[in-house]
């Protein structure tokens, strides 16, 4: 025992001297460098995990549910969660005693010039053995413990990735549904314009028959009607593409778009959103939390690589039967047993352990770089969404004035034409501008709604870190 203790102490000393100096070169960005810890900074308002229900459209609720049940990307993320859980279970299984039973029976001819003595040597005999063995790596230096901690962090990262994928999927469905609503609004504007311009064309034709207008007036009216019809064709195609995209998000086929009826969501729905970047932004992002968990996993991997330089100590024991000849196999003297300890200390491996530690250290730097990239992107996404929301609010107010102006001009021009004071040709420019203004107003409403959704996603989409504990 004394010699064993001396050997172990010597091994530990030699291993400690052999570990190279290898430290990560990067460090996670602190909140202070991102402006998230300023005094008086806003806190993230409470966002429900089913925030899309605020739009008040039951069909949208169904589409989100269908997507979360059948989207291939989300299914792949969930499969990675199951895979990470299996790796964690396997790592845990390695940290403890393992028992096994082995048995074999065969007719064989032992060599006459080897260790088996006569009369068995050189003859064909029954050789049988059966034994139960126990093996236990004591993990005195914590290598397996670090492996388990790394697997646990990887499993947590995979779960957070799945959560982030689910949130992003809901956001994609809502934003695509907004595109469908946009197309339907543009189609409605085009249809109303077509009805109006068809009436104007009929009026012009009547005036031509009464010698009160010329073919130029008819050509102008037909041009305006064709423009509105073209807008309807484009809006119809845009809606079909949005419906196809919703089908793909739900993992469905070409029959799914037929189940999508006209949208009833309110594009001006107010979501609980801050007016500035919240101080607790990073804590509300599942993707940032996943990147942080991967730093933990990489750090544990580096720790395991360092501890690989230390000796492995195993305890083993066995009990069983061994015999030559069937009759001897069941005799009392066929019993065998053993127990002992073994130590393994790497001395020279051509730099394999050093390379493993260097790779594990680089893995930590990669995880930190990925985390830093995600936190910078999170702050920028939030800032961009806030800026666009404010910009769209001002833009929509001005656009509403533009629409009212062209509408009033069109009304006055119509009176002038009906009074014979103006040719229909003089209305072309204003009518074209009015349709464009109405379409622009509808686009701004959809863009503003889409940016509110983008801000919800930038704020974490309803993710609560407490749910992951």
Coordinates of C-alpha atoms in Angstrom, one line a residue:
X1 CA 0.0 0.0 0.0
X2 CA 2.9 2.3 0.8
X3 CA 4.5 1.6 -2.6
X4 CA 1.1 2.2 -4.3
X5 CA 0.7 5.5 -2.5
X6 CA 4.2 6.6 -3.5
X7 CA 3.5 5.6 -7.1
X8 CA 0.3 7.5 -7.2
X9 CA 1.8 10.6 -5.7
X10 CA 4.7 10.4 -8.2
X11 CA 2.2 10.0 -11.1
X12 CA 0.2 13.0 -10.0
X13 CA 3.3 15.1 -9.7
X14 CA 4.6 14.0 -13.1
X15 CA 1.2 14.6 -14.7
X16 CA 0.9 18.1 -13.2
X17 CA 4.3 19.0 -14.6
X18 CA 3.4 17.7 -18.0
X19 CA 0.2 19.8 -18.5
X20 CA 1.0 22.6 -20.9
X21 CA -0.2 26.2 -20.3
X22 CA -3.2 26.7 -22.6
X23 CA -5.8 29.4 -21.8
X24 CA -8.7 30.8 -23.9
X25 CA -7.9 34.1 -25.6
X26 CA -11.4 35.5 -25.7
X27 CA -13.9 36.5 -23.1
X28 CA -17.7 37.0 -23.2
X29 CA -18.8 40.6 -23.8
X30 CA -20.1 42.2 -20.6
X31 CA -23.5 43.9 -20.6
X32 CA -21.8 47.2 -19.9
X33 CA -20.1 47.2 -23.2
X34 CA -23.5 46.8 -25.0
X35 CA -25.2 49.6 -23.1
X36 CA -27.6 47.3 -21.3
X37 CA -26.7 48.1 -17.7
X38 CA -27.4 51.8 -17.8
X39 CA -29.3 53.3 -14.9
X40 CA -32.9 53.7 -15.6
X41 CA -32.9 51.4 -18.6
X42 CA -36.2 49.9 -19.5
X43 CA -37.2 46.4 -18.4
X44 CA -38.7 44.0 -20.9
X45 CA -42.5 44.1 -20.6
X46 CA -44.2 40.8 -20.0
X47 CA -44.7 39.0 -23.4
X48 CA -47.1 36.0 -23.4
X49 CA -45.7 32.8 -24.9
X50 CA -48.7 32.9 -27.2
X51 CA -48.4 36.6 -28.0
X52 CA -49.7 36.1 -31.6
X53 CA -53.2 35.7 -30.2
X54 CA -53.3 39.5 -29.6
X55 CA -54.0 39.9 -33.3
X56 CA -57.4 38.3 -32.7
X57 CA -57.4 35.9 -35.7
X58 CA -58.3 32.3 -34.9
X59 CA -57.0 31.1 -38.2
X60 CA -53.6 32.5 -37.3
X61 CA -53.7 30.6 -34.0
X62 CA -54.4 27.4 -36.0
X63 CA -51.6 28.1 -38.5
X64 CA -49.1 28.5 -35.6
X65 CA -50.3 25.3 -34.0
X66 CA -50.0 23.4 -37.2
X67 CA -46.5 24.7 -37.8
X68 CA -45.3 23.8 -34.3
X69 CA -46.7 20.3 -34.8
X70 CA -45.2 19.5 -38.2
X71 CA -42.4 21.9 -39.2
X72 CA -39.3 19.9 -40.3
X73 CA -36.8 22.4 -38.9
X74 CA -38.4 22.3 -35.5
X75 CA -38.6 18.5 -35.6
X76 CA -34.8 18.4 -36.3
X77 CA -34.2 20.7 -33.3
X78 CA -36.2 18.4 -31.1
X79 CA -34.3 15.4 -32.4
X80 CA -31.1 17.1 -31.4
X81 CA -32.5 17.5 -27.9
X82 CA -33.2 13.8 -27.7
X83 CA -29.7 13.1 -29.1
X84 CA -28.0 15.4 -26.5
X85 CA -30.1 13.7 -23.7
X86 CA -28.8 10.3 -24.8
X87 CA -25.2 11.5 -24.8
X88 CA -25.7 12.8 -21.3
X89 CA -27.1 9.5 -20.2
X90 CA -24.2 7.6 -21.8
X91 CA -21.7 9.9 -20.0
X92 CA -23.4 9.3 -16.7
X93 CA -23.3 5.5 -17.3
X94 CA -19.5 5.7 -17.6
X95 CA -19.2 7.3 -14.2
X96 CA -19.7 4.3 -11.8
X97 CA -19.4 0.6 -11.5
X98 CA -20.1 -1.5 -14.6
X99 CA -20.9 -5.3 -14.3
X100 CA -21.0 -7.8 -17.1
X101 CA -21.4 -11.5 -17.6
X102 CA -19.5 -13.5 -20.2
X103 CA -19.6 -17.1 -21.0
X104 CA -18.1 -19.3 -23.8
X105 CA -18.0 -23.0 -24.6
X106 CA -16.1 -24.6 -27.5
X107 CA -14.3 -27.8 -28.5
X108 CA -10.7 -26.9 -29.1
X109 CA -7.2 -28.5 -29.4
X110 CA -4.8 -26.8 -27.0
X111 CA -1.2 -26.7 -28.2
X112 CA 1.0 -29.4 -26.9
X113 CA 3.9 -26.9 -26.6
X114 CA 2.1 -24.2 -24.6
X115 CA 0.9 -23.6 -21.1
X116 CA -1.8 -26.3 -20.8
X117 CA -0.1 -29.5 -19.4
X118 CA -0.7 -33.1 -20.4
X119 CA -2.9 -35.1 -20.7
X120 CA -5.0 -32.2 -22.1
X121 CA -2.2 -30.7 -24.3
X122 CA -2.4 -31.8 -27.9
X123 CA -5.9 -33.3 -27.6
X124 CA -9.3 -32.0 -28.6
X125 CA -11.2 -31.0 -25.5
X126 CA -14.2 -29.1 -24.3
X127 CA -13.1 -25.6 -23.0
X128 CA -15.7 -23.7 -21.0
X129 CA -15.7 -20.5 -18.9
X130 CA -18.4 -18.3 -17.4
X131 CA -17.6 -15.3 -15.3
X132 CA -19.2 -12.1 -13.9
X133 CA -16.9 -9.1 -13.8
X134 CA -17.1 -5.7 -12.1
X135 CA -15.1 -2.7 -13.3
X136 CA -15.1 0.8 -11.7
X137 CA -13.1 3.8 -12.8
X138 CA -12.8 5.8 -9.5
X139 CA -12.4 9.2 -11.4
X140 CA -10.3 10.5 -8.6
X141 CA -9.2 13.6 -10.6
X142 CA -12.7 14.5 -12.0
X143 CA -12.2 13.8 -15.7
X144 CA -15.5 11.9 -16.1
X145 CA -17.2 14.4 -13.9
X146 CA -16.2 17.2 -16.3
X147 CA -17.4 15.1 -19.2
X148 CA -20.8 14.7 -17.6
X149 CA -21.0 18.4 -16.8
X150 CA -20.1 19.2 -20.5
X151 CA -22.8 16.8 -21.7
X152 CA -25.3 18.4 -19.4
X153 CA -24.5 21.8 -20.7
X154 CA -24.8 20.6 -24.3
X155 CA -28.1 19.1 -23.5
X156 CA -29.3 22.4 -22.0
X157 CA -28.0 24.2 -25.1
X158 CA -29.9 21.8 -27.4
X159 CA -33.1 22.4 -25.4
X160 CA -32.7 26.1 -25.6
X161 CA -32.0 25.8 -29.4
X162 CA -35.3 24.0 -29.7
X163 CA -37.1 26.7 -27.7
X164 CA -35.5 29.4 -29.9
X165 CA -36.5 27.5 -33.0
X166 CA -40.1 27.2 -31.8
X167 CA -40.2 31.0 -31.1
X168 CA -38.7 31.8 -34.4
X169 CA -41.1 29.5 -36.2
X170 CA -44.1 31.3 -34.6
X171 CA -42.6 34.6 -35.7
X172 CA -42.2 33.3 -39.2
X173 CA -45.8 32.1 -39.4
X174 CA -47.1 35.5 -38.1
X175 CA -45.0 37.5 -40.5
X176 CA -45.9 35.4 -43.4
X177 CA -49.6 35.7 -42.4
X178 CA -49.1 39.5 -42.4
X179 CA -47.8 39.2 -45.9
X180 CA -51.0 37.3 -46.8
X181 CA -53.1 40.0 -45.2
X182 CA -51.1 42.6 -47.0
X183 CA -51.8 40.9 -50.3
X184 CA -55.5 40.7 -49.5
X185 CA -55.7 44.4 -48.6
X186 CA -53.9 45.3 -51.8
X187 CA -56.3 43.1 -53.7
X188 CA -59.3 44.8 -52.0
X189 CA -57.9 48.2 -53.0
X190 CA -57.5 47.1 -56.5
X191 CA -61.0 45.6 -56.7
X192 CA -62.6 48.7 -55.4
X193 CA -60.6 50.8 -57.8
X194 CA -61.6 48.5 -60.7
X195 CA -65.3 48.9 -59.9
X196 CA -64.9 52.7 -59.8
X197 CA -62.9 52.8 -63.0
X198 CA -65.3 50.5 -64.8
X199 CA -68.1 53.0 -63.9
X200 CA -65.9 55.9 -65.2
X201 CA -65.3 54.0 -68.4
X202 CA -69.0 53.4 -68.9
X203 CA -69.7 57.1 -68.2
X204 CA -67.1 58.2 -70.8
X205 CA -68.6 55.9 -73.4
X206 CA -72.0 57.4 -72.8
X207 CA -70.5 60.9 -73.2
X208 CA -68.8 59.9 -76.4
X209 CA -72.1 58.7 -77.8
X210 CA -73.6 62.1 -76.9
X211 CA -70.6 63.9 -78.5
X212 CA -69.5 65.2 -75.1
X213 CA -66.2 63.4 -75.0
X214 CA -63.5 62.1 -77.4
X215 CA -61.7 58.8 -77.9
X216 CA -58.8 60.3 -75.9
X217 CA -61.1 60.3 -72.8
X218 CA -62.0 56.6 -73.5
X219 CA -58.3 55.7 -73.9
X220 CA -57.5 57.4 -70.6
X221 CA -60.3 55.6 -68.7
X222 CA -59.2 52.2 -70.2
X223 CA -55.6 52.9 -69.2
X224 CA -56.6 53.6 -65.6
X225 CA -58.8 50.4 -65.5
X226 CA -55.9 48.3 -66.9
X227 CA -53.6 49.7 -64.2
X228 CA -56.0 48.6 -61.4
X229 CA -56.5 45.2 -63.0
X230 CA -52.7 44.7 -63.1
X231 CA -52.5 45.6 -59.4
X232 CA -55.2 42.9 -58.7
X233 CA -53.2 40.3 -60.6
X234 CA -50.1 41.1 -58.7
X235 CA -51.9 41.0 -55.3
X236 CA -53.5 37.7 -56.1
X237 CA -50.2 36.1 -57.0
X238 CA -48.6 37.6 -53.8
X239 CA -51.4 36.0 -51.7
X240 CA -50.9 32.6 -53.4
X241 CA -47.2 32.8 -52.6
X242 CA -47.8 33.7 -49.0
X243 CA -50.3 30.8 -48.7
X244 CA -47.7 28.4 -50.2
X245 CA -45.1 29.7 -47.7
X246 CA -47.5 29.0 -44.8
X247 CA -48.0 25.5 -46.1
X248 CA -44.3 24.9 -46.1
X249 CA -43.9 26.3 -42.6
X250 CA -46.6 23.8 -41.4
X251 CA -44.9 21.0 -43.2
X252 CA -47.9 20.4 -45.5
X253 CA -48.5 19.9 -49.2
X254 CA -50.3 21.7 -52.0
X255 CA -53.7 21.1 -50.6
X256 CA -53.1 23.1 -47.5
X257 CA -53.4 26.6 -49.0
X258 CA -57.0 25.9 -49.9
X259 CA -57.8 25.7 -46.2
X260 CA -56.6 29.3 -45.6
X261 CA -59.5 31.7 -45.7
X262 CA -59.2 35.5 -45.8
X263 CA -57.3 36.9 -42.8
X264 CA -59.1 38.9 -40.1
X265 CA -56.2 40.0 -38.1
X266 CA -55.9 43.7 -37.1
X267 CA -52.7 45.1 -38.4
X268 CA -52.7 47.9 -35.9
X269 CA -52.8 45.6 -32.9
X270 CA -50.7 47.0 -30.1
X271 CA -48.3 44.5 -28.6
X272 CA -46.7 45.2 -25.2
X273 CA -43.3 46.6 -26.4
X274 CA -40.8 48.9 -24.9
X275 CA -39.7 52.3 -26.4
X276 CA -36.0 51.6 -25.8
X277 CA -33.6 48.7 -25.6
X278 CA -34.4 46.9 -22.3
X279 CA -31.7 46.2 -19.7
X280 CA -32.6 42.5 -19.4
X281 CA -32.5 41.9 -23.1
X282 CA -29.9 39.1 -23.1
X283 CA -31.7 37.2 -20.3
X284 CA -34.8 37.0 -22.5
X285 CA -33.2 35.5 -25.5
X286 CA -33.2 31.7 -25.8
X287 CA -30.5 31.7 -28.5
X288 CA -28.2 33.8 -26.3
X289 CA -28.8 31.4 -23.4
X290 CA -28.0 28.5 -25.7
X291 CA -24.7 30.1 -26.8
X292 CA -23.9 30.7 -23.1
X293 CA -24.6 27.0 -22.3
X294 CA -22.2 26.1 -25.1
X295 CA -19.5 28.1 -23.5
X296 CA -20.1 26.0 -20.3
X297 CA -20.0 22.8 -22.3
X298 CA -16.7 23.8 -24.1
X299 CA -15.2 24.9 -20.7
X300 CA -16.0 21.5 -19.2
X301 CA -14.5 19.8 -22.3
X302 CA -11.3 21.8 -21.8
X303 CA -11.3 20.7 -18.1
X304 CA -11.7 17.1 -19.1
X305 CA -8.8 17.5 -21.6
X306 CA -6.6 18.9 -18.8
X307 CA -7.5 16.0 -16.4
X308 CA -6.7 13.5 -19.1
X309 CA -3.0 14.1 -18.1
X310 CA -3.7 12.6 -14.7
X311 CA -3.7 8.9 -14.0
X312 CA -6.7 6.7 -14.3
X313 CA -7.3 4.3 -11.4
X314 CA -9.6 1.3 -11.9
X315 CA -10.9 -1.3 -9.5
X316 CA -11.9 -4.7 -11.0
X317 CA -13.2 -8.0 -9.7
X318 CA -14.4 -11.2 -11.2
X319 CA -15.9 -14.5 -10.2
X320 CA -16.8 -17.5 -12.3
X321 CA -16.0 -21.0 -13.6
X322 CA -13.2 -22.2 -15.9
X323 CA -12.5 -25.8 -16.9
X324 CA -11.3 -28.3 -19.5
X325 CA -13.9 -31.0 -20.0
X326 CA -17.7 -30.8 -19.5
X327 CA -17.6 -32.8 -16.3
X328 CA -14.9 -30.7 -14.7
X329 CA -16.8 -27.4 -15.6
X330 CA -19.5 -28.2 -12.9
X331 CA -17.0 -29.3 -10.2
X332 CA -16.2 -27.2 -7.1
X333 CA -12.6 -26.9 -8.1
X334 CA -13.6 -25.1 -11.4
X335 CA -14.3 -21.9 -9.5
X336 CA -12.2 -18.8 -10.1
X337 CA -12.2 -15.3 -8.6
X338 CA -10.0 -12.2 -8.5
X339 CA -9.9 -8.6 -7.5
X340 CA -7.5 -5.7 -7.8
X341 CA -6.6 -2.3 -8.9
X342 CA -5.0 -0.8 -12.0
X343 CA -3.4 2.5 -12.7
X344 CA -2.8 4.1 -16.1
X345 CA -0.5 7.1 -16.6
X346 CA 0.3 8.5 -20.0
X347 CA 4.0 9.2 -20.4
X348 CA 4.7 9.5 -24.1
X349 CA 1.9 9.8 -26.7
X350 CA 3.5 11.9 -29.4
X351 CA 1.7 15.0 -28.2
X352 CA -1.8 13.6 -28.5
X353 CA -3.0 14.9 -25.1
X354 CA -1.4 18.3 -25.7
X355 CA -3.2 18.5 -29.0
X356 CA -6.4 17.5 -27.4
X357 CA -6.1 20.3 -24.8
X358 CA -5.2 22.9 -27.4
X359 CA -8.3 21.8 -29.5
X360 CA -10.5 22.0 -26.4
X361 CA -9.2 25.5 -25.6
X362 CA -9.8 26.6 -29.1
X363 CA -13.3 25.2 -28.7
X364 CA -13.9 27.5 -25.8
X365 CA -12.8 30.5 -27.9
X366 CA -15.1 29.5 -30.7
X367 CA -18.0 29.2 -28.2
X368 CA -17.2 32.6 -26.8
X369 CA -17.0 34.2 -30.3
X370 CA -20.3 32.7 -31.2
X371 CA -21.9 34.1 -28.0
X372 CA -20.4 37.5 -28.6
X373 CA -21.7 37.5 -32.1
X374 CA -25.2 36.6 -30.9
X375 CA -25.4 39.2 -28.2
X376 CA -24.2 42.0 -30.6
X377 CA -26.8 40.8 -33.1
X378 CA -29.5 40.7 -30.4
X379 CA -28.8 44.3 -29.5
X380 CA -28.8 45.4 -33.2
X381 CA -32.0 43.5 -34.0
X382 CA -33.8 45.2 -31.1
X383 CA -32.4 48.7 -32.0
X384 CA -33.3 48.2 -35.7
X385 CA -36.8 47.1 -34.9
X386 CA -37.4 50.0 -32.5
X387 CA -36.0 52.5 -35.1
X388 CA -38.2 51.0 -37.9
X389 CA -41.3 51.1 -35.7
X390 CA -40.8 54.8 -34.9
X391 CA -40.1 55.5 -38.6
X392 CA -43.1 53.7 -39.8
X393 CA -45.4 55.5 -37.4
X394 CA -44.2 58.9 -38.7
X395 CA -44.3 57.6 -42.3
X396 CA -47.9 56.3 -42.0
X397 CA -49.1 59.6 -40.6
X398 CA -47.7 61.5 -43.6
X399 CA -48.9 58.8 -46.0
X400 CA -52.5 59.2 -44.7
X401 CA -52.3 62.9 -45.5
X402 CA -51.1 62.0 -49.0
X403 CA -54.0 59.6 -49.5
X404 CA -56.5 62.2 -48.3
X405 CA -55.0 64.8 -50.6
X406 CA -55.2 62.7 -53.7
X407 CA -58.7 61.5 -52.8
X408 CA -60.0 65.0 -52.4
X409 CA -58.3 66.1 -55.6
X410 CA -59.9 63.2 -57.4
X411 CA -63.4 64.1 -56.0
X412 CA -63.0 67.7 -57.2
X413 CA -61.7 66.6 -60.6
X414 CA -64.7 64.2 -61.0
X415 CA -67.1 67.2 -60.4
X416 CA -65.2 69.2 -63.0
X417 CA -65.5 66.4 -65.5
X418 CA -69.2 65.8 -64.9
X419 CA -69.7 69.6 -65.3
X420 CA -67.8 69.6 -68.6
X421 CA -65.1 71.7 -67.2
X422 CA -62.4 69.1 -67.5
X423 CA -61.5 66.2 -69.8
X424 CA -61.2 62.6 -68.4
X425 CA -57.6 62.7 -69.7
X426 CA -56.8 65.2 -67.0
X427 CA -57.7 62.7 -64.2
X428 CA -55.2 60.1 -65.3
X429 CA -52.2 61.4 -63.4
X430 CA -54.1 62.0 -60.1
X431 CA -55.9 58.6 -60.3
X432 CA -52.6 56.8 -60.8
X433 CA -51.1 58.6 -57.9
X434 CA -54.2 57.9 -55.7
X435 CA -53.9 54.1 -56.3
X436 CA -50.2 54.2 -55.6
X437 CA -50.8 56.1 -52.4
X438 CA -53.5 53.7 -51.2
X439 CA -51.2 50.8 -51.9
X440 CA -48.3 52.5 -50.1
X441 CA -50.5 53.1 -47.1
X442 CA -51.5 49.4 -47.0
X443 CA -47.9 48.4 -47.3
X444 CA -46.8 50.7 -44.5
X445 CA -49.5 49.2 -42.2
X446 CA -48.3 45.7 -43.0
X447 CA -44.6 46.7 -42.6
X448 CA -45.4 48.3 -39.2
X449 CA -47.1 45.1 -38.0
X450 CA -44.2 43.0 -39.3
X451 CA -41.7 45.2 -37.4
X452 CA -43.7 44.9 -34.2
X453 CA -43.5 41.1 -34.6
X454 CA -39.7 41.5 -35.3
X455 CA -39.4 43.4 -32.1
X456 CA -41.3 40.7 -30.2
X457 CA -38.8 38.1 -31.5
X458 CA -35.8 40.4 -30.8
X459 CA -37.1 40.6 -27.2
X460 CA -37.2 36.8 -26.9
X461 CA -40.7 36.0 -28.2
X462 CA -42.1 35.3 -24.8
X463 CA -39.1 33.2 -23.6
X464 CA -38.8 33.0 -19.8
X465 CA -35.5 31.6 -18.4
X466 CA -37.4 30.5 -15.3
X467 CA -39.2 27.8 -17.4
X468 CA -35.8 26.2 -18.2
X469 CA -34.9 25.5 -14.5

